[in-house]
PDB file of C-alpha atoms in Angstrom:
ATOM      1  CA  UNK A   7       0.000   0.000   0.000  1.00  0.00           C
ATOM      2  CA  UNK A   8       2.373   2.493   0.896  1.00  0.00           C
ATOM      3  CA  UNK A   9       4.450   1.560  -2.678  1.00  0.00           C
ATOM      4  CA  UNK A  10       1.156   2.504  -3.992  1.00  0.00           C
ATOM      5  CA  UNK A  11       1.229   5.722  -2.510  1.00  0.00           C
ATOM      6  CA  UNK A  12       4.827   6.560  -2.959  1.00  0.00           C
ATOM      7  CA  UNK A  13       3.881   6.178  -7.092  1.00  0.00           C
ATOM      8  CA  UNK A  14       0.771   8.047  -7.295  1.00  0.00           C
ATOM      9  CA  UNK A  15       2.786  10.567  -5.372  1.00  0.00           C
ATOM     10  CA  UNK A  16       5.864  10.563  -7.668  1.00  0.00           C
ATOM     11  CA  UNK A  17       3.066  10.421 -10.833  1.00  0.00           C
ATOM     12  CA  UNK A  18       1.466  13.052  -8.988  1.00  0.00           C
ATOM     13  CA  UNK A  19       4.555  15.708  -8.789  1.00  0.00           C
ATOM     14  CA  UNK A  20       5.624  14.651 -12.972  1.00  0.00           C
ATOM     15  CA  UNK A  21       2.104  15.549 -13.535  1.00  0.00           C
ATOM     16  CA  UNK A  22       2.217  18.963 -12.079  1.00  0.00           C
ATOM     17  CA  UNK A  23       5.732  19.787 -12.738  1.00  0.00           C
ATOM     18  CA  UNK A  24       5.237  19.187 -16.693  1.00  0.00           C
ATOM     19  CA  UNK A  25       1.658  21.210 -16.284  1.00  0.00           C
ATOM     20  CA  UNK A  26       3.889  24.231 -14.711  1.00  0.00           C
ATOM     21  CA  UNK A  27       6.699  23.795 -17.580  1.00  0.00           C
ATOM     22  CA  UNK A  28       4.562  24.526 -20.019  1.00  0.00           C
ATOM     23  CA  UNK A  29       3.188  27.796 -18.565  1.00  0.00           C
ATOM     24  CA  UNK A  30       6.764  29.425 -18.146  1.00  0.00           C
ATOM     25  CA  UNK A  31       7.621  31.963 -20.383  1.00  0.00           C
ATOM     26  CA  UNK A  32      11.051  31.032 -21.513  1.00  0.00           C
ATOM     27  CA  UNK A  33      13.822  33.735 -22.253  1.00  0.00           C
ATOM     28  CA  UNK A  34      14.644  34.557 -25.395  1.00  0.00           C
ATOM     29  CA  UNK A  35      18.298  35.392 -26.070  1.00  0.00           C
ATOM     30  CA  UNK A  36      17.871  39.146 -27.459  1.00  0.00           C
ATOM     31  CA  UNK A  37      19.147  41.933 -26.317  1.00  0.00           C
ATOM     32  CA  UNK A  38      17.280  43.637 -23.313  1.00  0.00           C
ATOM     33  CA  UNK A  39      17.800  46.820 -25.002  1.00  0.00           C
ATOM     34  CA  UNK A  40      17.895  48.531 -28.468  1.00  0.00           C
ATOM     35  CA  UNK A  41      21.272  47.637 -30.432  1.00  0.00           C
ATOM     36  CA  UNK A  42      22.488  50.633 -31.730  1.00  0.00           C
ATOM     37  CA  UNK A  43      22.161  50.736 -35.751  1.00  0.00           C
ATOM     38  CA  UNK A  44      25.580  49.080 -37.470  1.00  0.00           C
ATOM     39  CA  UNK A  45      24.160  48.734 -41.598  1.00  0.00           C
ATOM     40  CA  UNK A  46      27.090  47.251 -43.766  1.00  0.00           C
ATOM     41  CA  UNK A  47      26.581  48.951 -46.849  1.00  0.00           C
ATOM     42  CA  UNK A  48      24.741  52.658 -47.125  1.00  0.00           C
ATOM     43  CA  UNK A  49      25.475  55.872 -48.458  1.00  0.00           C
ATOM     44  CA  UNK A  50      24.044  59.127 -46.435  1.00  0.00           C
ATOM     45  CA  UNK A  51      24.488  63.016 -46.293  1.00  0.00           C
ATOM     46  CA  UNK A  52      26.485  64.708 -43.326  1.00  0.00           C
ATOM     47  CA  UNK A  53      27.284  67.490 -41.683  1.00  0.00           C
ATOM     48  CA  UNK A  54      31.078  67.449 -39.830  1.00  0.00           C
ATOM     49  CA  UNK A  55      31.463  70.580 -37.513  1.00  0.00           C
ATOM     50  CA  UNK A  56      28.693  72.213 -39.459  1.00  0.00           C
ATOM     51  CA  UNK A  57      30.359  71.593 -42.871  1.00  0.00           C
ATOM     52  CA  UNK A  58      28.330  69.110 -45.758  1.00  0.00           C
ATOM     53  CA  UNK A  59      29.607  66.238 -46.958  1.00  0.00           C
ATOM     54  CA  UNK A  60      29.037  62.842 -48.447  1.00  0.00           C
ATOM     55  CA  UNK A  61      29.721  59.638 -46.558  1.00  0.00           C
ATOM     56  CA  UNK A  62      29.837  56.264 -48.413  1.00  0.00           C
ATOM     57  CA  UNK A  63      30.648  52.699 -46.620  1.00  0.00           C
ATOM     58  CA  UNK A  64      30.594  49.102 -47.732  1.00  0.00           C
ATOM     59  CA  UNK A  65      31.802  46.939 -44.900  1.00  0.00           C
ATOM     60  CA  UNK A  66      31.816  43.648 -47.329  1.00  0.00           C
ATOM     61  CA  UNK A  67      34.333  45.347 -49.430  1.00  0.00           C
ATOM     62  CA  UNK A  68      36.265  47.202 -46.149  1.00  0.00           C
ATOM     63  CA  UNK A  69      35.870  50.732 -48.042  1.00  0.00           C
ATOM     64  CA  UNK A  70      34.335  53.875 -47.133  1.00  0.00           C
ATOM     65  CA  UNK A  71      34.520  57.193 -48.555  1.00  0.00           C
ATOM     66  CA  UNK A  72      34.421  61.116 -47.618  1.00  0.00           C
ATOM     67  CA  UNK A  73      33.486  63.669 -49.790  1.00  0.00           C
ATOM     68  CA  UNK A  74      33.935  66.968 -49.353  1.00  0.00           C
ATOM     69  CA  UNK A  75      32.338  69.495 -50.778  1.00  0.00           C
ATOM     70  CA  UNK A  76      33.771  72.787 -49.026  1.00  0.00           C
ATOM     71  CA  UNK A  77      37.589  71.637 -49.773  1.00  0.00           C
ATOM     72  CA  UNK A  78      37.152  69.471 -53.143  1.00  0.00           C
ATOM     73  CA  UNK A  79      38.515  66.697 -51.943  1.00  0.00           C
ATOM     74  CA  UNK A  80      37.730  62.589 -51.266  1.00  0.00           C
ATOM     75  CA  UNK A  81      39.226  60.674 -48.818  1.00  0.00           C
ATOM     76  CA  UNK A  82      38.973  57.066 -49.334  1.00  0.00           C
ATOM     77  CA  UNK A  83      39.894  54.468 -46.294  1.00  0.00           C
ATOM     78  CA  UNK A  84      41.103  50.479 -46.807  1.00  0.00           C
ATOM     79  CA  UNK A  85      39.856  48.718 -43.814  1.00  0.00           C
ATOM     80  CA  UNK A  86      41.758  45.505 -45.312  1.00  0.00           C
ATOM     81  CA  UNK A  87      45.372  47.767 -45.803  1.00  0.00           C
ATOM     82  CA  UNK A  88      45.061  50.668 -43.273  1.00  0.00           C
ATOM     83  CA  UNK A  89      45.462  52.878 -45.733  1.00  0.00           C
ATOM     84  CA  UNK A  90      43.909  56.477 -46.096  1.00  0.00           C
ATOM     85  CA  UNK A  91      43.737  57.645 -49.673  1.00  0.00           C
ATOM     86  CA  UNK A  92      43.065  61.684 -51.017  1.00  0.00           C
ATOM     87  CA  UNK A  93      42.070  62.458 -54.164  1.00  0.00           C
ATOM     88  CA  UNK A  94      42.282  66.291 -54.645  1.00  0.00           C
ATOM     89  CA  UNK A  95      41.262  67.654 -58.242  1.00  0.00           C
ATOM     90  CA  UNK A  96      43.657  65.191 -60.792  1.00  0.00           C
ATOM     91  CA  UNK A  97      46.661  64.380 -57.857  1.00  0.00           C
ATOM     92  CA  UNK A  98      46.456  60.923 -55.920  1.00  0.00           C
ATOM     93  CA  UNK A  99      48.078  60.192 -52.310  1.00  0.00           C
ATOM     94  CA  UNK A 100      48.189  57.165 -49.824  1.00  0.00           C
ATOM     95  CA  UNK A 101      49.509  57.163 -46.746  1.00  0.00           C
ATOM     96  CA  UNK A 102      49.637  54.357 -44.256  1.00  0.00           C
ATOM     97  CA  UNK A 103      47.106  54.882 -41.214  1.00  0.00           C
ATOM     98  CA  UNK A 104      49.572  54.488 -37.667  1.00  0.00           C
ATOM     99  CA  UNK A 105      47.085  52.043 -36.474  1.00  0.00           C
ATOM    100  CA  UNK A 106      43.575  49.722 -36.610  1.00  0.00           C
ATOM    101  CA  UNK A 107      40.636  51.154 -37.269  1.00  0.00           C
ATOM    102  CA  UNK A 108      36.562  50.774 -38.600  1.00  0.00           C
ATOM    103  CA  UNK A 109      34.324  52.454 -40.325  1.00  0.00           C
ATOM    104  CA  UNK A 110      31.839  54.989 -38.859  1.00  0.00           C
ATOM    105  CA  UNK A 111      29.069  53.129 -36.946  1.00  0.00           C
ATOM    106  CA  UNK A 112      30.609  49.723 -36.799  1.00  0.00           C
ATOM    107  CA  UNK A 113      30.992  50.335 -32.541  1.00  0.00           C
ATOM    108  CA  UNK A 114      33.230  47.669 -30.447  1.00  0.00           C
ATOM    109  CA  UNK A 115      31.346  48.966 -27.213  1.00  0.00           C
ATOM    110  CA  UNK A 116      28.067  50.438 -25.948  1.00  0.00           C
ATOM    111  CA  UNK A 117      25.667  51.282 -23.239  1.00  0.00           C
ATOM    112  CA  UNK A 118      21.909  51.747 -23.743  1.00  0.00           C
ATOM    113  CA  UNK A 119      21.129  54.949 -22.003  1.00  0.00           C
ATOM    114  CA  UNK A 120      17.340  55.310 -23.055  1.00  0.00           C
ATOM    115  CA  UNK A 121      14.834  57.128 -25.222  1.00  0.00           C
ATOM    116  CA  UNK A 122      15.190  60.854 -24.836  1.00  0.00           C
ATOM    117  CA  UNK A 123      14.489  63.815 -26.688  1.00  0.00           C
ATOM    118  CA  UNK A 124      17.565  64.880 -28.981  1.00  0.00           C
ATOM    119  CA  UNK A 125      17.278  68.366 -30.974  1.00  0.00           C
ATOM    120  CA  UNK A 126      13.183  68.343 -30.452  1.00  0.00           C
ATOM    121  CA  UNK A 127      13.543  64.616 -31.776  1.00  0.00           C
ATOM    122  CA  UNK A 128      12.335  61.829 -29.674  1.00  0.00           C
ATOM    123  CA  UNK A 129      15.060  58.864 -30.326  1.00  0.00           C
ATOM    124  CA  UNK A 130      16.936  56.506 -28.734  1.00  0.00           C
ATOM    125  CA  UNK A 131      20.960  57.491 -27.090  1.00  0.00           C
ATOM    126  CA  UNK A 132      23.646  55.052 -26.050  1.00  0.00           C
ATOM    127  CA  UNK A 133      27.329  56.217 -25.379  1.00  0.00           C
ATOM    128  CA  UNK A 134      30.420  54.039 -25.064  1.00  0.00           C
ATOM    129  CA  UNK A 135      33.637  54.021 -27.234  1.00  0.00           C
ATOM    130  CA  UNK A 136      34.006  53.848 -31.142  1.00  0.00           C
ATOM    131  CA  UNK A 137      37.835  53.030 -32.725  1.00  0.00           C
ATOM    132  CA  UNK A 138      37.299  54.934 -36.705  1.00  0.00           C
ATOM    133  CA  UNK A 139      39.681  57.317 -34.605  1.00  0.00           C
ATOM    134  CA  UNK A 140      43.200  56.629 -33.175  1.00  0.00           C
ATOM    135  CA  UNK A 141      43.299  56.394 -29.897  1.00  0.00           C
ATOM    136  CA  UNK A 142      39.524  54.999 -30.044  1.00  0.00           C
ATOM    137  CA  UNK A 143      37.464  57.762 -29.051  1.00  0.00           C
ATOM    138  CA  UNK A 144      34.270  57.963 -26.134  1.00  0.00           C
ATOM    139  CA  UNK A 145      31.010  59.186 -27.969  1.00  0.00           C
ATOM    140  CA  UNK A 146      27.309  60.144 -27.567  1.00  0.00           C
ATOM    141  CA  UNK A 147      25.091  58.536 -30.413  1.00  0.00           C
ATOM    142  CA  UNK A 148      21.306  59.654 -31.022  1.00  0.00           C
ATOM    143  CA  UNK A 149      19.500  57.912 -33.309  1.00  0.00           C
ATOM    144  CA  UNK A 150      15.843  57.851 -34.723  1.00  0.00           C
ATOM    145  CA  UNK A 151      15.717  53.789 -36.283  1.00  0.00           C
ATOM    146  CA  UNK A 152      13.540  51.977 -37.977  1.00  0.00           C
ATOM    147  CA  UNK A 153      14.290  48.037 -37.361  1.00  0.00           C
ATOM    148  CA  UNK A 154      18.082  48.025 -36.512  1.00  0.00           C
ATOM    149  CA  UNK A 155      18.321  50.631 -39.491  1.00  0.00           C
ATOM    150  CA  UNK A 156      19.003  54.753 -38.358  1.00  0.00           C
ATOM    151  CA  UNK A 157      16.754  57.648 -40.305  1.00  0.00           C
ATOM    152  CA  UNK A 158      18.467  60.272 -38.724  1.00  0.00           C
ATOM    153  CA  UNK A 159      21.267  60.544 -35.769  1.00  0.00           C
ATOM    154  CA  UNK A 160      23.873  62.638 -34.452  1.00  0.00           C
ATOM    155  CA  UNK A 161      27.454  61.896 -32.992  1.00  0.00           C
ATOM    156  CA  UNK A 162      29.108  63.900 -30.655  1.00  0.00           C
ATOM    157  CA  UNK A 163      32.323  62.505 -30.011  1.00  0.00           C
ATOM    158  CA  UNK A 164      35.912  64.240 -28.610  1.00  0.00           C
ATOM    159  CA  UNK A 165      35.567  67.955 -30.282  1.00  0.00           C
ATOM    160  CA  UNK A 166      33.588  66.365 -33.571  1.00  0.00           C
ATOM    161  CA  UNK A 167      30.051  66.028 -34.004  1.00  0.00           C
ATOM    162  CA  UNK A 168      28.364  64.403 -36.780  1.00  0.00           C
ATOM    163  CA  UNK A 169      24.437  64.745 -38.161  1.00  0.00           C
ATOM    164  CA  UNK A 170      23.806  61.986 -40.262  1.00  0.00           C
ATOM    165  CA  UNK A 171      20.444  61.683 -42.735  1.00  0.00           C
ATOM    166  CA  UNK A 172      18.784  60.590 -45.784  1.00  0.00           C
ATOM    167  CA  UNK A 173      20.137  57.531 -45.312  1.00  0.00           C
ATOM    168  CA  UNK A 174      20.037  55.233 -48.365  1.00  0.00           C
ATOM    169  CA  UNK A 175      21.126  51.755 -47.726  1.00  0.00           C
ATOM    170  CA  UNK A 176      22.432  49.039 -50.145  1.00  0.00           C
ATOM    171  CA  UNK A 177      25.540  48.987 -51.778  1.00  0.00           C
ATOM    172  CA  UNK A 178      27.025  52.349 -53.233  1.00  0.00           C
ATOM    173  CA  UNK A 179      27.236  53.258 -56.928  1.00  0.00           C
ATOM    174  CA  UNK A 180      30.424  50.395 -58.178  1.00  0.00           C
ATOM    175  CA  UNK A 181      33.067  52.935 -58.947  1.00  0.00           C
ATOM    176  CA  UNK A 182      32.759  54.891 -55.595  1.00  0.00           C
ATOM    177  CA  UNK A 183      35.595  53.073 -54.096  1.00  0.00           C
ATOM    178  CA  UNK A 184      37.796  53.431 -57.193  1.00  0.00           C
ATOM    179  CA  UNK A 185      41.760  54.475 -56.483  1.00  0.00           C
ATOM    180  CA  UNK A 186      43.514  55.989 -59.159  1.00  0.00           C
ATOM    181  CA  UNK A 187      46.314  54.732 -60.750  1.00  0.00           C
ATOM    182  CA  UNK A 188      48.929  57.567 -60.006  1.00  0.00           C
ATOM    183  CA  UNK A 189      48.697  57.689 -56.487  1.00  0.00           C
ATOM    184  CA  UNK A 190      51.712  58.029 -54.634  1.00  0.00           C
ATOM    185  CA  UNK A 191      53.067  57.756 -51.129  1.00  0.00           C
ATOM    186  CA  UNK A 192      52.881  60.259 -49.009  1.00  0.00           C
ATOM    187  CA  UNK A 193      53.971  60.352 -44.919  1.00  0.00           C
ATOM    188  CA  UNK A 194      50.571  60.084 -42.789  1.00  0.00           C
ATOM    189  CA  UNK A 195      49.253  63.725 -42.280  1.00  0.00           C
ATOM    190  CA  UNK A 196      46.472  63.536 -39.801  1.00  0.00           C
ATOM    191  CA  UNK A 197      45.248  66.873 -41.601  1.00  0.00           C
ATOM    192  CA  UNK A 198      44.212  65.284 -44.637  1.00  0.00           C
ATOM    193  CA  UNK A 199      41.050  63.805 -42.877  1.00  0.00           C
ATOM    194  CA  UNK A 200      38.763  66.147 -41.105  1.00  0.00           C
ATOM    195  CA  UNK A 201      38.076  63.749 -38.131  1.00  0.00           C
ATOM    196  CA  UNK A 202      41.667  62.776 -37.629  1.00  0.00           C
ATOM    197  CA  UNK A 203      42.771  66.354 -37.037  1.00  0.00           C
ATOM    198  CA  UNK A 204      40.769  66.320 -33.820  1.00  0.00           C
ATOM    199  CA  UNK A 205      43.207  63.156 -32.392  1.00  0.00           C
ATOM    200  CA  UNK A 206      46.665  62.646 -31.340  1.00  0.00           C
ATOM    201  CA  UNK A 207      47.808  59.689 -33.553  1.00  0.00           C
ATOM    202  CA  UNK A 208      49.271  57.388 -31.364  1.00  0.00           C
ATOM    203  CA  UNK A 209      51.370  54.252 -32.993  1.00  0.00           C
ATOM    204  CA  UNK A 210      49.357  50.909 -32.317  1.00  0.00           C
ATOM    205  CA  UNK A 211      49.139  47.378 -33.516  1.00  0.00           C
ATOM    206  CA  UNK A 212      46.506  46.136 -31.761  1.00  0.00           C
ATOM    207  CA  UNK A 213      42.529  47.673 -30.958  1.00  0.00           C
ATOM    208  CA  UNK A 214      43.097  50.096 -28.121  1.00  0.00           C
ATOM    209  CA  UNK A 215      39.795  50.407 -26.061  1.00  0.00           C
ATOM    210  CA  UNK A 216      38.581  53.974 -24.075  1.00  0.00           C
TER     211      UNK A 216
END
């Protein structure tokens, strides 16, 4: 008798364990909060320190591409080389970049700080640390998104901030990476890009973190 018990017990306790199983939510394994916006390939207008420009980046080809309008000249990065390239009217230069770095919006760290309300726009901000800049550099990033996609955001960073918009994404037009044929080598001037004249170039083989 008491075997008997002992089994319609243990039956008992399966029963109501596997009943109570099935009513648990289980967790999913997404983020708890918003990843900030990282598209691979997208062309988009900005404005650098108030100035316009043109920013183009493929991340499957490791290319991306400044143009600017107020100085007539286009700076072209190899994420695979390290090399910054600037093509001013008919003359070519490379130079080697002193370090590692990514293109714009391709972020190694973040922190979700919240929605807010950003220039009279309601959108999400995170801050943490991105490395296009050498030493890697501690930013502010508001963004308006759609999916994991941005419509419109702003990055302050170390004495630089950046409006992005009219975002179009998908691969740029095929020539936009092109390097001429006649470029030649030049010694690394941190001048030649407008965001690298904020930063102190520092020598590096390796990702430095903020």
């Amino acid at each position: 008798m008491t075997n008997r018990i002992i089994l319609l017990l243990a039956l008992f306790i399966t029963f109501f364990h596997a009943i109570n199983s099935s009513r648990k939510v289980h967790p999913t394994f997404q983020h708890s909060h918003p990843v900030p916006p990282q598209p691979s390939q997208y062309t988009t207008s900005i404005i650098l320190n108030g100035q316009p420009a043109m920013y183009y980046a493929d991340t499957t080809v490791k290319r991306d591409r400044l143009d600017e309008s107020n100085r007539n000249q286009i700076s072209i990065i190899d994420f695979k080389t390290y090399r910054l390239y600037v093509i001013l009217g008919e003359a070519c230069s490379w130079a080697q970049i002193p370090g590692k770095i990514k293109p714009l919006l391709a972020f190694s760290t973040y922190d979700f700080i919240g929605n807010l309300t950003h220039n009279n726009t309601l959108c999400n901000k995170w801050n943490g640390c991105h490395n296009y800049e050498i030493p890697p550099a501690p930013f502010d990033y508001y963004a308006t998104v759609k999916g994991n996609v941005p419509m419109d955001l702003n990055l302050p960073t170390v004495d630089v901030n950046i409006h992005f918009s009219n975002f179009t994404f998908g691969p740029p037009p095929p020539s936009t990476f092109d390097i001429p044929s006649n470029c030649t080598l030049t010694e690394f001037n941190q001048l030649f890009h407008p965001i690298f004249s904020y930063f102190i170039i520092e020598n590096s083989d390796i990702e430095m973190l903020c």
